[in-house]
XYZ file of C-alpha atoms in Angstrom:
643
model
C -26.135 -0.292 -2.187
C -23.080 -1.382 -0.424
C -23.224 -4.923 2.324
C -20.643 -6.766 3.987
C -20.758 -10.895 4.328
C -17.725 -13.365 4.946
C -15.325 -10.565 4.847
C -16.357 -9.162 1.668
C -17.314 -5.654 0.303
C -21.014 -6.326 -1.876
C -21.983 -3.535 -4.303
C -25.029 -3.432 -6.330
C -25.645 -1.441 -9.386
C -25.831 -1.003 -12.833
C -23.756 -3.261 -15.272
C -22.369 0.203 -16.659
C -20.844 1.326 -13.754
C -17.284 0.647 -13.382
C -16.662 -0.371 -9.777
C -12.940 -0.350 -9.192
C -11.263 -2.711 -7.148
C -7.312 -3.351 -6.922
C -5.104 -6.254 -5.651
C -1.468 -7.402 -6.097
C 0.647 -10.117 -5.663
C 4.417 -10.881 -5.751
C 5.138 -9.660 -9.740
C 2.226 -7.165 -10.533
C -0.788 -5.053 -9.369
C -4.037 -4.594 -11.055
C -6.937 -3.170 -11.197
C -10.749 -4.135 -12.184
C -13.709 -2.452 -13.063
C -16.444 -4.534 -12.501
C -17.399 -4.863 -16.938
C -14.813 -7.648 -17.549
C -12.103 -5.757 -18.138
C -8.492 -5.078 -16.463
C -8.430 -0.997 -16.085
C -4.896 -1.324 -14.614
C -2.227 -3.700 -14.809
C 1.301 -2.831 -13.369
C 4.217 -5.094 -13.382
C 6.716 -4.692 -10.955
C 9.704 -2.962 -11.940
C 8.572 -2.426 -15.778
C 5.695 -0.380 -16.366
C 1.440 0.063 -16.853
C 0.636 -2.073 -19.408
C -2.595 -0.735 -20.814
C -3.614 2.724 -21.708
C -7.528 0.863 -22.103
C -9.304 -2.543 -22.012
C -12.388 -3.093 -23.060
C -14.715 -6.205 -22.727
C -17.623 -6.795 -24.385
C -20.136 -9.499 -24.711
C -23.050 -10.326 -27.124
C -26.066 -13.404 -26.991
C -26.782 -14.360 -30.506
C -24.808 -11.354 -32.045
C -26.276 -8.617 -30.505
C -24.855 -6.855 -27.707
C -26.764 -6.747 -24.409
C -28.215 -3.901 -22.403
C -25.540 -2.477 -20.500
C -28.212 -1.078 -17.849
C -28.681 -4.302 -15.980
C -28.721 -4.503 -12.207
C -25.493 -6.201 -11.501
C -23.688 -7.600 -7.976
C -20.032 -7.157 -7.501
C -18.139 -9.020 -4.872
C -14.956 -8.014 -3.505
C -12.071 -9.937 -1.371
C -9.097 -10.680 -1.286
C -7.646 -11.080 -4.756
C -10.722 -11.641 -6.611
C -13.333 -9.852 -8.184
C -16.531 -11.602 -8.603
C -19.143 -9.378 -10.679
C -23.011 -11.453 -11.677
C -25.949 -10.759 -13.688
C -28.885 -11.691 -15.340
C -29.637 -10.558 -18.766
C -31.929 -12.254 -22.108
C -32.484 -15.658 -19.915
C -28.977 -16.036 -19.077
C -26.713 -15.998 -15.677
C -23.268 -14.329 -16.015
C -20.868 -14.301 -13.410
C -17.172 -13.044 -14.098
C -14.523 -13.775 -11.820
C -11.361 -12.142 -12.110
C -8.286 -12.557 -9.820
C -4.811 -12.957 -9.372
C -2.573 -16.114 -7.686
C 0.090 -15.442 -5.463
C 3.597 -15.488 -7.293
C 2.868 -15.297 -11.350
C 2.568 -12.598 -13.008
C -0.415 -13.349 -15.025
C -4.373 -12.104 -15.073
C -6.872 -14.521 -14.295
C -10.157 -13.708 -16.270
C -13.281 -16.504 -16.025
C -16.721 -15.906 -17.788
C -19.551 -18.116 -16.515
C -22.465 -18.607 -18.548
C -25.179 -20.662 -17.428
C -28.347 -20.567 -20.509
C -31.898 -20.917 -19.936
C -32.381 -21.472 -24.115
C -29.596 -22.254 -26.385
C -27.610 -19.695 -27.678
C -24.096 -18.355 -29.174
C -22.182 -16.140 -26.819
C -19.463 -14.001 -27.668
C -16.469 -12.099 -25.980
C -14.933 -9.396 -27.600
C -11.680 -7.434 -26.053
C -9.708 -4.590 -27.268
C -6.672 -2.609 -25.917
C -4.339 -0.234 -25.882
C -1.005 -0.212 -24.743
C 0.511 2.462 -22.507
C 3.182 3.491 -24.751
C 3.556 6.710 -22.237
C 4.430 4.576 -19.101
C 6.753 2.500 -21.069
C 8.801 5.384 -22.283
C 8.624 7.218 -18.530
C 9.836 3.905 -16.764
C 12.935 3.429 -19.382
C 15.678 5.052 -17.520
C 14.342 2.715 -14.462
C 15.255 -0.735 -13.165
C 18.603 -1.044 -15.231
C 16.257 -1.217 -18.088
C 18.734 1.116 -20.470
C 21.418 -1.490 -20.274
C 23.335 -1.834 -23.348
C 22.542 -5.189 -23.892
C 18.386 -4.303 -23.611
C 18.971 -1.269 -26.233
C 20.164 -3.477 -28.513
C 16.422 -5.421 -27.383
C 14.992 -2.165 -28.074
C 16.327 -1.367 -31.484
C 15.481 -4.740 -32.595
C 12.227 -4.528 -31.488
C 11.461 -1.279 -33.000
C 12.422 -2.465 -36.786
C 11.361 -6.140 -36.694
C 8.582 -6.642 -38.481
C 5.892 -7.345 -35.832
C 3.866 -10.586 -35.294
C 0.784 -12.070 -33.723
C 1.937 -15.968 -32.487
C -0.628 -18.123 -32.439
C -0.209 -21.485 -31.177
C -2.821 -24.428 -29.980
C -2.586 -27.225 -27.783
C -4.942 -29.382 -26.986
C -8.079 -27.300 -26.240
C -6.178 -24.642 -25.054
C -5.255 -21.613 -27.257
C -2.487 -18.650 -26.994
C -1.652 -15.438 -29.276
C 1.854 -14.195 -28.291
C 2.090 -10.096 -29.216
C 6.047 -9.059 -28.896
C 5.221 -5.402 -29.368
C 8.931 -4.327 -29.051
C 11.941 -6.236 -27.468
C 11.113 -5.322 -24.139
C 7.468 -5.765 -24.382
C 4.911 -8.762 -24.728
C 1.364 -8.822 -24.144
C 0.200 -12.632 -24.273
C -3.226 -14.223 -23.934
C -4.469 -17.904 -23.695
C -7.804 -19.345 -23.023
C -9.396 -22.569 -22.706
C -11.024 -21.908 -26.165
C -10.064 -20.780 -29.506
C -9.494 -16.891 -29.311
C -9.451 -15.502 -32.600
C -7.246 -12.610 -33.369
C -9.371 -9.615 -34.921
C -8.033 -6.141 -35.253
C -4.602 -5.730 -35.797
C -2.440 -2.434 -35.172
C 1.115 -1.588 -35.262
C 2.027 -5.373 -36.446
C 0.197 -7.101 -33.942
C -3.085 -7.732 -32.253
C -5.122 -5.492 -30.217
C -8.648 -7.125 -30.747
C -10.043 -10.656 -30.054
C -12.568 -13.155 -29.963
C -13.747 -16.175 -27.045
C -17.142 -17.464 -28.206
C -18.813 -20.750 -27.971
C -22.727 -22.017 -28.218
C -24.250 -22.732 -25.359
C -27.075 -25.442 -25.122
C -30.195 -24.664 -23.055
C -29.724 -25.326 -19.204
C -26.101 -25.876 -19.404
C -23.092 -23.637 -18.509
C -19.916 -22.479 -20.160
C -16.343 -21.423 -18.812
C -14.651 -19.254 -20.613
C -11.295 -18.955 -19.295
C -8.558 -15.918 -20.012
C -5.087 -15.584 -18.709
C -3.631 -12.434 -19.902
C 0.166 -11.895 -19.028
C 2.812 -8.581 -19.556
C 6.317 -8.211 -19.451
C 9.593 -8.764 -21.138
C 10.332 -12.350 -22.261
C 14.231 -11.862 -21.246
C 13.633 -11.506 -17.747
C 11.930 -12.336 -14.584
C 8.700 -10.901 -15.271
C 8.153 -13.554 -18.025
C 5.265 -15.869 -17.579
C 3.601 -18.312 -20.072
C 0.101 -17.593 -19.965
C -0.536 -21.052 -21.536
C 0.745 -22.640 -18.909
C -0.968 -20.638 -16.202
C -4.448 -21.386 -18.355
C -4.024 -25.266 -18.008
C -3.250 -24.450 -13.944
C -6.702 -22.414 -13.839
C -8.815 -24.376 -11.867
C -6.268 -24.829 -9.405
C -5.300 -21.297 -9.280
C -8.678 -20.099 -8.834
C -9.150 -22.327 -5.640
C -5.549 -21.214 -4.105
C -7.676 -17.417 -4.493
C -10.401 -18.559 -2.648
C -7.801 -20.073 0.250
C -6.394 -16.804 0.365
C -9.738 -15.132 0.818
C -10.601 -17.699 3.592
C -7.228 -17.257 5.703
C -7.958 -13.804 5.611
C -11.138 -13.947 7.711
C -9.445 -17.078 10.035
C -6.922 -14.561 10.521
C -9.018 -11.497 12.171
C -9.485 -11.394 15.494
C -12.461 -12.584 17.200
C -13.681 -8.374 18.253
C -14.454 -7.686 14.356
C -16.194 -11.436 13.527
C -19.007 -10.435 15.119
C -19.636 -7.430 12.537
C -19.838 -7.755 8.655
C -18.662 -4.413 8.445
C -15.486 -4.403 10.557
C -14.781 -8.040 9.426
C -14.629 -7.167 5.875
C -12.467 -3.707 6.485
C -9.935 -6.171 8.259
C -9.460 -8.382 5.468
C -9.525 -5.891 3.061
C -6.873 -4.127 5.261
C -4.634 -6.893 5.494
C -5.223 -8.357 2.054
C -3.752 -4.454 0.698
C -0.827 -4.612 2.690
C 0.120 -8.797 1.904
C -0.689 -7.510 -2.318
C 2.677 -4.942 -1.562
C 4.949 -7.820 -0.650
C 6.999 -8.307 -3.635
C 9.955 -10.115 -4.202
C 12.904 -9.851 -7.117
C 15.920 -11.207 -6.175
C 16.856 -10.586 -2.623
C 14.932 -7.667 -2.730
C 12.252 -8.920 -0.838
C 9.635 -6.187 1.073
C 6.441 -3.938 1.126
C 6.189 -1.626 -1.687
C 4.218 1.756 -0.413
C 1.584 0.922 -2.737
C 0.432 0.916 -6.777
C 2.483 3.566 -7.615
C 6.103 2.779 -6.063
C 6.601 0.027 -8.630
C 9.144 2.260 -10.883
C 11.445 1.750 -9.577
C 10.373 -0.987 -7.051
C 10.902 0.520 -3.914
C 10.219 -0.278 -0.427
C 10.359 3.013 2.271
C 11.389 2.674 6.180
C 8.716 4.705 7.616
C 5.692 2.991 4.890
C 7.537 -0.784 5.642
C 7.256 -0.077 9.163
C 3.475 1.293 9.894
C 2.729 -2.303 6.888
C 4.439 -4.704 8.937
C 2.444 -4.013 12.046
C -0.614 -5.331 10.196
C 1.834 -8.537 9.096
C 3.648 -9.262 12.950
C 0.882 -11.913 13.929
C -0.005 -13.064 10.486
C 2.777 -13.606 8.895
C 5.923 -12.539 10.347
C 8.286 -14.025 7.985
C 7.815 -10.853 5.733
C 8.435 -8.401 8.364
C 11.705 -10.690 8.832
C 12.518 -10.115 4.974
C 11.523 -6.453 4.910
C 14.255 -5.533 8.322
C 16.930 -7.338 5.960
C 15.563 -5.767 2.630
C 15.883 -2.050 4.394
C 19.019 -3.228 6.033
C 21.125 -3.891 2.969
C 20.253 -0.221 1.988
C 21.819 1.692 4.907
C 25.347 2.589 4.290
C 27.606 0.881 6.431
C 29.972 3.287 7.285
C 28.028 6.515 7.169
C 24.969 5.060 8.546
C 22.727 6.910 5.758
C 19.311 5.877 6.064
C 17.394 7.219 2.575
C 13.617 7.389 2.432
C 13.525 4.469 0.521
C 15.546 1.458 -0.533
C 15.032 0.301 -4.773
C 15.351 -2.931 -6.273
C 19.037 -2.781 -6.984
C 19.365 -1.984 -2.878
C 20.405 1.855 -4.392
C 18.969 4.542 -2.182
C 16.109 6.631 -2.930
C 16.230 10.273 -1.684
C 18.894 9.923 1.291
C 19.254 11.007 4.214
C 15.851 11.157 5.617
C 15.314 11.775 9.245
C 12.872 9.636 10.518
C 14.164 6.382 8.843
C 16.554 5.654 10.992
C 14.377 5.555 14.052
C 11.524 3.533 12.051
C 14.521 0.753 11.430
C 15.517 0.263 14.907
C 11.434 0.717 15.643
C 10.756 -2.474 13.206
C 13.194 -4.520 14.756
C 11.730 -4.123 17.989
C 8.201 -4.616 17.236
C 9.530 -7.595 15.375
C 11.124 -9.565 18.254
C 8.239 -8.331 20.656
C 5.501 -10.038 18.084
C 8.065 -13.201 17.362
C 10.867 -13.846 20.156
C 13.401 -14.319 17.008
C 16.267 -12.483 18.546
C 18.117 -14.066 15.799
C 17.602 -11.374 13.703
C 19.555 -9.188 15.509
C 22.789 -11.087 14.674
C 21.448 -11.654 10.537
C 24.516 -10.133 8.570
C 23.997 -7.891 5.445
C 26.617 -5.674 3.974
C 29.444 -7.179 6.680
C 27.226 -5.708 9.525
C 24.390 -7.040 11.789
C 21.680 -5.847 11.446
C 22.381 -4.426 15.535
C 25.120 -2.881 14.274
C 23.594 -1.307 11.154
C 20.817 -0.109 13.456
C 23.350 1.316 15.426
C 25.073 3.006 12.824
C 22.283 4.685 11.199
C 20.781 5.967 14.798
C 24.121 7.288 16.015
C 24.206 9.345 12.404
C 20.626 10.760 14.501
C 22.534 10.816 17.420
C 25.879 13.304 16.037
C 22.337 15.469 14.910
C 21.506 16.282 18.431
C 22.122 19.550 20.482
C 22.246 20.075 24.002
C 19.180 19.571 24.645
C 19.413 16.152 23.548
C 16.625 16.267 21.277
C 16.759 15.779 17.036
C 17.369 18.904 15.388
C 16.472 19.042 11.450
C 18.671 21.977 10.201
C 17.773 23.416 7.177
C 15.269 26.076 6.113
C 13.816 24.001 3.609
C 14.230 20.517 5.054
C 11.373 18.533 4.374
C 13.105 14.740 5.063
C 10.910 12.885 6.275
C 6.768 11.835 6.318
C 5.227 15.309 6.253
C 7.901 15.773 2.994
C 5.457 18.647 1.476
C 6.103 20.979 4.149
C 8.949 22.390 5.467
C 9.482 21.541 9.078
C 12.392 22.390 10.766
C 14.787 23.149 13.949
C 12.640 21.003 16.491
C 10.139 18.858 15.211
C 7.953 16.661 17.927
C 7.007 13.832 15.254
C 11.040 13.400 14.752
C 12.113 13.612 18.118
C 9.386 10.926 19.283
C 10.267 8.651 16.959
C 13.994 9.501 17.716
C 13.503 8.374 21.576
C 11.617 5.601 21.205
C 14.549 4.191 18.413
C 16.844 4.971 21.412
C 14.764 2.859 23.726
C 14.615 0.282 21.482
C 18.276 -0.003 20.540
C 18.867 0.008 24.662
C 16.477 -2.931 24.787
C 18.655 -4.571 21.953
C 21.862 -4.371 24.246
C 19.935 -5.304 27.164
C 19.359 -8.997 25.747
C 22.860 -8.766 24.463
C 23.744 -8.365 28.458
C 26.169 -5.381 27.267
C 25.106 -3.351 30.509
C 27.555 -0.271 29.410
C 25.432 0.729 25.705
C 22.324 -0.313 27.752
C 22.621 2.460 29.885
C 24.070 5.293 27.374
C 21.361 4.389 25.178
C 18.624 4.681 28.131
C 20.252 7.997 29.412
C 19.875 9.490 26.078
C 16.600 8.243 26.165
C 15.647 9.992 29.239
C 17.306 13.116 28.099
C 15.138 13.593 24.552
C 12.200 12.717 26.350
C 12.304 14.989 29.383
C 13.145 17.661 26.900
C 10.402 16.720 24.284
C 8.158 17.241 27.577
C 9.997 20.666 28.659
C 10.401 22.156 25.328
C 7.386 21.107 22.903
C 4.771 20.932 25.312
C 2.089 23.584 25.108
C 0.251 24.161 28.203
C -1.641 26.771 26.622
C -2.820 24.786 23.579
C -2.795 21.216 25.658
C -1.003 19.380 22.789
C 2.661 19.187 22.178
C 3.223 21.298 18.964
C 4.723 20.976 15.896
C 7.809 22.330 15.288
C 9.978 24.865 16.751
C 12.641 26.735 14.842
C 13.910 30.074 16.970
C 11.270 32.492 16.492
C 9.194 30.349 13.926
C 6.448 28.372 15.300
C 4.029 26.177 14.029
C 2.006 25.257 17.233
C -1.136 23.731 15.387
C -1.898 19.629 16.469
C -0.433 17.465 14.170
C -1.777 14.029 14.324
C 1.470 12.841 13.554
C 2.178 13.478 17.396
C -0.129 11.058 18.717
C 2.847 8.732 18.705
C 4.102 10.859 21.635
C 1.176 9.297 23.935
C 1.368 6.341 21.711
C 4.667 5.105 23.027
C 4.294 6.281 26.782
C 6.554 9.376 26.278
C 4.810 11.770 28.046
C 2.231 11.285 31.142
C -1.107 10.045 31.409
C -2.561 13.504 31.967
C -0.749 15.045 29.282
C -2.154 12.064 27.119
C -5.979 12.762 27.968
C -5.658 16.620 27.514
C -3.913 15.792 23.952
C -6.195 13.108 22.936
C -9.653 15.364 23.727
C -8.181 18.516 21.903
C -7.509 15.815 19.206
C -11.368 14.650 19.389
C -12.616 18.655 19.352
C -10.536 19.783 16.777
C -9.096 16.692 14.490
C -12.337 14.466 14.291
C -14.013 16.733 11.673
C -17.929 16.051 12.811
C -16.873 17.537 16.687
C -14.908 20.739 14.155
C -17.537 23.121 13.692
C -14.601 25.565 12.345
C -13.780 23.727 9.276
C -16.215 23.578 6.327
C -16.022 20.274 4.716
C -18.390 18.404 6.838
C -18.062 15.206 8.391
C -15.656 13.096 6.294
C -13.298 11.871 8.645
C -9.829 13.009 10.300
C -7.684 15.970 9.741
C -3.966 15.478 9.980
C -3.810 18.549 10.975
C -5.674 21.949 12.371
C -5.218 24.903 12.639
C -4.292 24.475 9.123
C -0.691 25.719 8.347
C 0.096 29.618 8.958
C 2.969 29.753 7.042
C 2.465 30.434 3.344
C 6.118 29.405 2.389
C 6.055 26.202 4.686
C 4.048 24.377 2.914
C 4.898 23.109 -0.767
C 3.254 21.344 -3.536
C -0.352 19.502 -2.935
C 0.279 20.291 0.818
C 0.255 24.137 -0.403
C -3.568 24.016 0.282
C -5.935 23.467 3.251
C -7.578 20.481 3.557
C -5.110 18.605 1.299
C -2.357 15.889 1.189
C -0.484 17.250 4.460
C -1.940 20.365 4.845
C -5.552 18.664 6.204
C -5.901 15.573 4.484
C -7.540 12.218 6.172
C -4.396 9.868 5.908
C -5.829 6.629 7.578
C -2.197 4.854 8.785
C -2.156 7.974 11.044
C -6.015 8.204 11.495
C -5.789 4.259 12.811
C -2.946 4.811 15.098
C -4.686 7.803 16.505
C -7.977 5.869 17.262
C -5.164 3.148 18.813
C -3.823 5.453 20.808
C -7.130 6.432 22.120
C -8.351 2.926 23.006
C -5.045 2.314 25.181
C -5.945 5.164 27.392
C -9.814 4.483 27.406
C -11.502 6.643 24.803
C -13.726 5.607 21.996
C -11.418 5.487 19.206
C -13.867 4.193 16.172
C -15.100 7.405 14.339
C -11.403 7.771 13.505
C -10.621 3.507 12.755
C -13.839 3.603 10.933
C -14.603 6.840 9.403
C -12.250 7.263 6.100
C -13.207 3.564 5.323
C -16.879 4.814 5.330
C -15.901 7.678 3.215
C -14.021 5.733 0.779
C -17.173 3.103 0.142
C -18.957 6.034 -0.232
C -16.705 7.561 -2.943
C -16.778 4.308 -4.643
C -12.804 3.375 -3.560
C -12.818 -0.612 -2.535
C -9.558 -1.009 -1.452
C -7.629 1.587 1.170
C -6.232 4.847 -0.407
C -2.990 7.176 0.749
C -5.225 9.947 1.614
C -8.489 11.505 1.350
C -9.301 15.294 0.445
C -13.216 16.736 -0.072
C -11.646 19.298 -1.820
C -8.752 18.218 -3.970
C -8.093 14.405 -5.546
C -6.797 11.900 -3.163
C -4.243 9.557 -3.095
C -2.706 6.560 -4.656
C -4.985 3.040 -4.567
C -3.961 -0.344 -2.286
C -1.453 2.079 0.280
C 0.193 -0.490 1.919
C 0.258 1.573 4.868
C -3.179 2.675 5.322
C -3.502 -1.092 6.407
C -2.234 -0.221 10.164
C -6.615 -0.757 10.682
C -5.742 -4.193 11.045
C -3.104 -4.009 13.634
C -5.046 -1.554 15.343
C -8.319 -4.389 15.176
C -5.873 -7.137 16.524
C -4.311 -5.408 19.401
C -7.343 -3.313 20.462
C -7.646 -5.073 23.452
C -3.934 -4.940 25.039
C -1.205 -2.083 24.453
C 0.952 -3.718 21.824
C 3.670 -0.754 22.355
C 3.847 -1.344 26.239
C 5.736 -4.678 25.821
C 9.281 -4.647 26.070
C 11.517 -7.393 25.345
């Protein structure tokens, strides 16, 4: 049974059943199950730390029944999981702070009759992650092989060190690994493997109608670098820590907008929302941005079109990040080319260049940016000896010198799959592109207009004009009543792509156009109106008629009703239920639906996509958080405003 209250997601069920729930902060991501234990842990730029974790608790030496009813809470960064079992109350809490990277783990144990309690935990380490990740994040210098080496033939040791009533063991399983834990009481090393420990004790006796904290900070990393954090120290800060958590948990619900306060439901998909996308802020360095989610971490990486679609959900909560992620993206176009890749790593290196809808997305950012804010300032913010107007410039002239006569984006290439939809190969004319390509061109002739440069104002607006009257010439369908997909000569893919709802989205055709689009996109998108497709009613297709093409489509899109080829992606499901509350229409089955799916599925925090068919996507997508955005602004047209 799943209930909503204060912004949280409440599950009831069995203590056995793992109920997953992830959350990041500035150094890491993890993941809980629900039993006690940590089932991922990620730091940034390393690696997964744990191939298993395993808690387990006993009340006067014998273990408990593992088929108790149990009550898991979920917000925020914390996981709060309580039950009753042989006259005792049990409540876990398990969260993370904002900038360490450390794992807060508390045990709660309040006794009816005296008794000894005991924690036992076990792990592996994920020896297969830390070998995949070497040749990533610099992490093959010379000077960390020599780390390596050493590791590898040191003899290994469990550190075990007191202070006060606090208690740490210190594992350095190679030189560019250490798995530490500390606790407000003794732990007690058990099991050891490989040189160093991989099983432990927390136990204490409990007098009748008191309670008991047991406290746990686990911590992963390399000691020689930033990702070092002294668990002991973070143990001593617990208390405090824990209540910064609960802060965090309460700005998120002061932060929705008044339209979702009045339902449990919608007021806990907003926070969870915005919590995913404020867990992918991470900063290293001047690298400072929104990671796509869990599984962009190796190498940390943030992506134009991802950043962009996050920072919506950001612009009225904290815009400060969306001011770090336009400089974080800027320092990774090339200055004199005007390159934009699909993403930008760590080390400001790019990742897969030369994509063709980053460029707009930039210019896109910016815009949105000083709409939300007024900071025109960051127009004028220098990275790489540009501006950031001038690096926006650059990179949407390289879009520009990719133009025909027509005026509109070509993508040239018979396998050219740069850009979102990157598991299919659209090419020659592609509506998604050349959208996004007009309304960069708007933007950047907004830029110059506040810059009073009347002469780039207007060649900026009359290529503006010029891509969108032929968008609306060339793409539109009459026929169909949707502006297609792509055009390439004689190949045409003229199914709706939901992708293209940013064509109504951002006024660049007219209303009627708009309406026709938006109720073929209701009949044939929303799967409970598609009486054509079999999968039932589990939320939005990003696209239908499925692809004709055999050889367009590549990969997990090769297959209906999967990744690109069908999927429910919710960034583009959100914006799609946006764009049909601006022109009137009842846009919640598609806001609302894959969130429903996913609680059903047992997934607690927003995934990349969804598939009936075929496994879905990565956990805590930063982007699927555009539900938030969508909840703020669902009462004005955010994208109408102009500078």
């Amino acid at each position: 049974m799943i209930t909503f209250e204060n912004g949280s997601i409440i599950k009831k069920t069995a203590f056995h059943e793992r109920v997953l729930y992830a959350t990041g902060n500035n150094k890491a991501a993890v993941e809980f199950d629900a039993t006690g234990a940590i089932s991922k842990y990620a730091v940034m730029n390393k690696y997964s730390v744990f191939s298993c974790f395993y808690t387990l608790f006993s009340i006067n030496d014998q273990a408990f029944n593992w088929d108790a009813e149990k009550t898991v809470t979920m917000n925020g960064r914390m996981q709060t999981t309580c039950f009753n079992i042989q006259n005792c109350k049990i409540e876990i809490k398990q969260f993370l702070d904002q900038h360490d990277n450390g794992v807060y783990s508390e045990f709660i144990v309040t006794a009816k009759d005296s008794i000894k309690f005991d924690i036992v935990i076990n792990y592996g380490i994920d020896y297969l992650s830390y070998v995949e990740q070497l040749p990533t994040a610099g992490r093959l210098s010379f000077k960390n092989i020599l780390r390596l080496i050493g590791g590898l033939l040191k003899k290994k040791k469990t550190h075990k060190s007191v202070d006060g009533d606090f208690s740490c063991i210190r594992n350095d399983i190679s030189g560019d690994l250490y798995v530490d834990f500390a606790s407000n009481v003794e732990i007690k090393p058990l099991e050891k493997w490989g040189g160093f420990c991989i099983q432990f004790n927390l136990n204490g006796t409990i007098e009748g109608g008191d309670t008991k904290s047991f406290k746990l900070v686990t911590s992963a990393g390399s000691r020689h670098d930033s990702s070092f954090t002294d668990a002991l120290t973070l143990v001593k800060n617990f208390d405090e820590k824990r209540t910064a958590c609960y802060e965090h948990e309460k700005s998120l619900v002061s932060m929705a907008p008044q339209n979702c306060k009045e339902n449990p439901m919608h007021l806990a998909y907003y926070c969870q929302l915005l919590n995913c996308a404020l867990s992918n802020y991470k900063e290293l360095g001047k690298f400072k941005g929104f990671l796509a989610g869990v599984v962009y971490q190796f190498p940390a990486r943030t992506y134009f079109r991802d950043g962009y679609w996050t920072c919506l959900a950001a612009l009225n909560t904290r815009p400060s990040l969306v001011r770090d992620e336009i400089i974080t993206l800027g320092r990774g176009i090339n200055s004199k080319t005007g390159d934009c890749p699909s993403a930008v790593k760590y080390n400001f290196k790019n990742h897969w260049a030369n994509h063709y809808d980053s460029p707009s997305f930039f210019s896109l950012m910016i815009h949105d940016y000083i709409v939300a804010t007024g900071d025109r300032s960051i127009l004028d913010v220098v990275v790489n000896k540009k501006s950031i107007l001038e690096l926006a410039e650059k990179a949407l002239t390289k879009l520009i010198n990719a133009t025909d006569h027509t005026g509109m984006l070509v993508k040239e290439g018979k396998y050219n799959r740069r850009d979102w939809c990157d598991n299919v190969f659209r090419r020659g004319y592609v509506s998604y592109d050349i959208a996004l390509y007009a309304r960069a061109l708007y933007s950047l002739s907004e830029f110059y207009r506040i810059k009073k440069d009347d002469i780039k104002t207007l060649y900026y607006e009359g290529l503006f004009e010029k891509a969108k009257r032929s968008l609306n010439e060339k793409l539109w369908s009459e026929e169909k009543g949707w502006f297609i997909n792509y055009i390439d000569g004689d190949v045409v893919e003229d199914n709706l792509s939901i992708d293209t709802m940013i064509i109504p989205l951002f006024g660049l055709c007219d209303e009627l156009r708009a309406m026709r689009m938006l109720t073929n996109a209701e009949r044939l998108l929303e799967t409970k109106n598609n009486k054509e497709q079999c999968a039932g009613d589990f939320g939005t297709l990003c696209v239908y008629p499925f692809y004709k093409n055999a050889d367009a489509t590549v990969q997990k899109s090769s297959f209906p009703y999967f990744y690109h080829n069908g999927g429910d992606w919710p960034y583009l499901s959100n914006i799609y239920a946006y764009t049909k509350y601006i022109y009137g229409m009842d846009g919640d089955y598609p806001l609302f639906r894959w969130f429903e799916c996913a609680l059903e599925r047992g997934k607690f925090t927003p995934t990349e996509f969804y598939s009936p068919f075929h496994p879905e996507g990565s956990s805590l997508q930063a982007w699927s958080s555009t539900g938030a955005f969508v909840l703020a602004n669902k009462e004005n047209n955010f994208f109408a405003k102009n500078l």
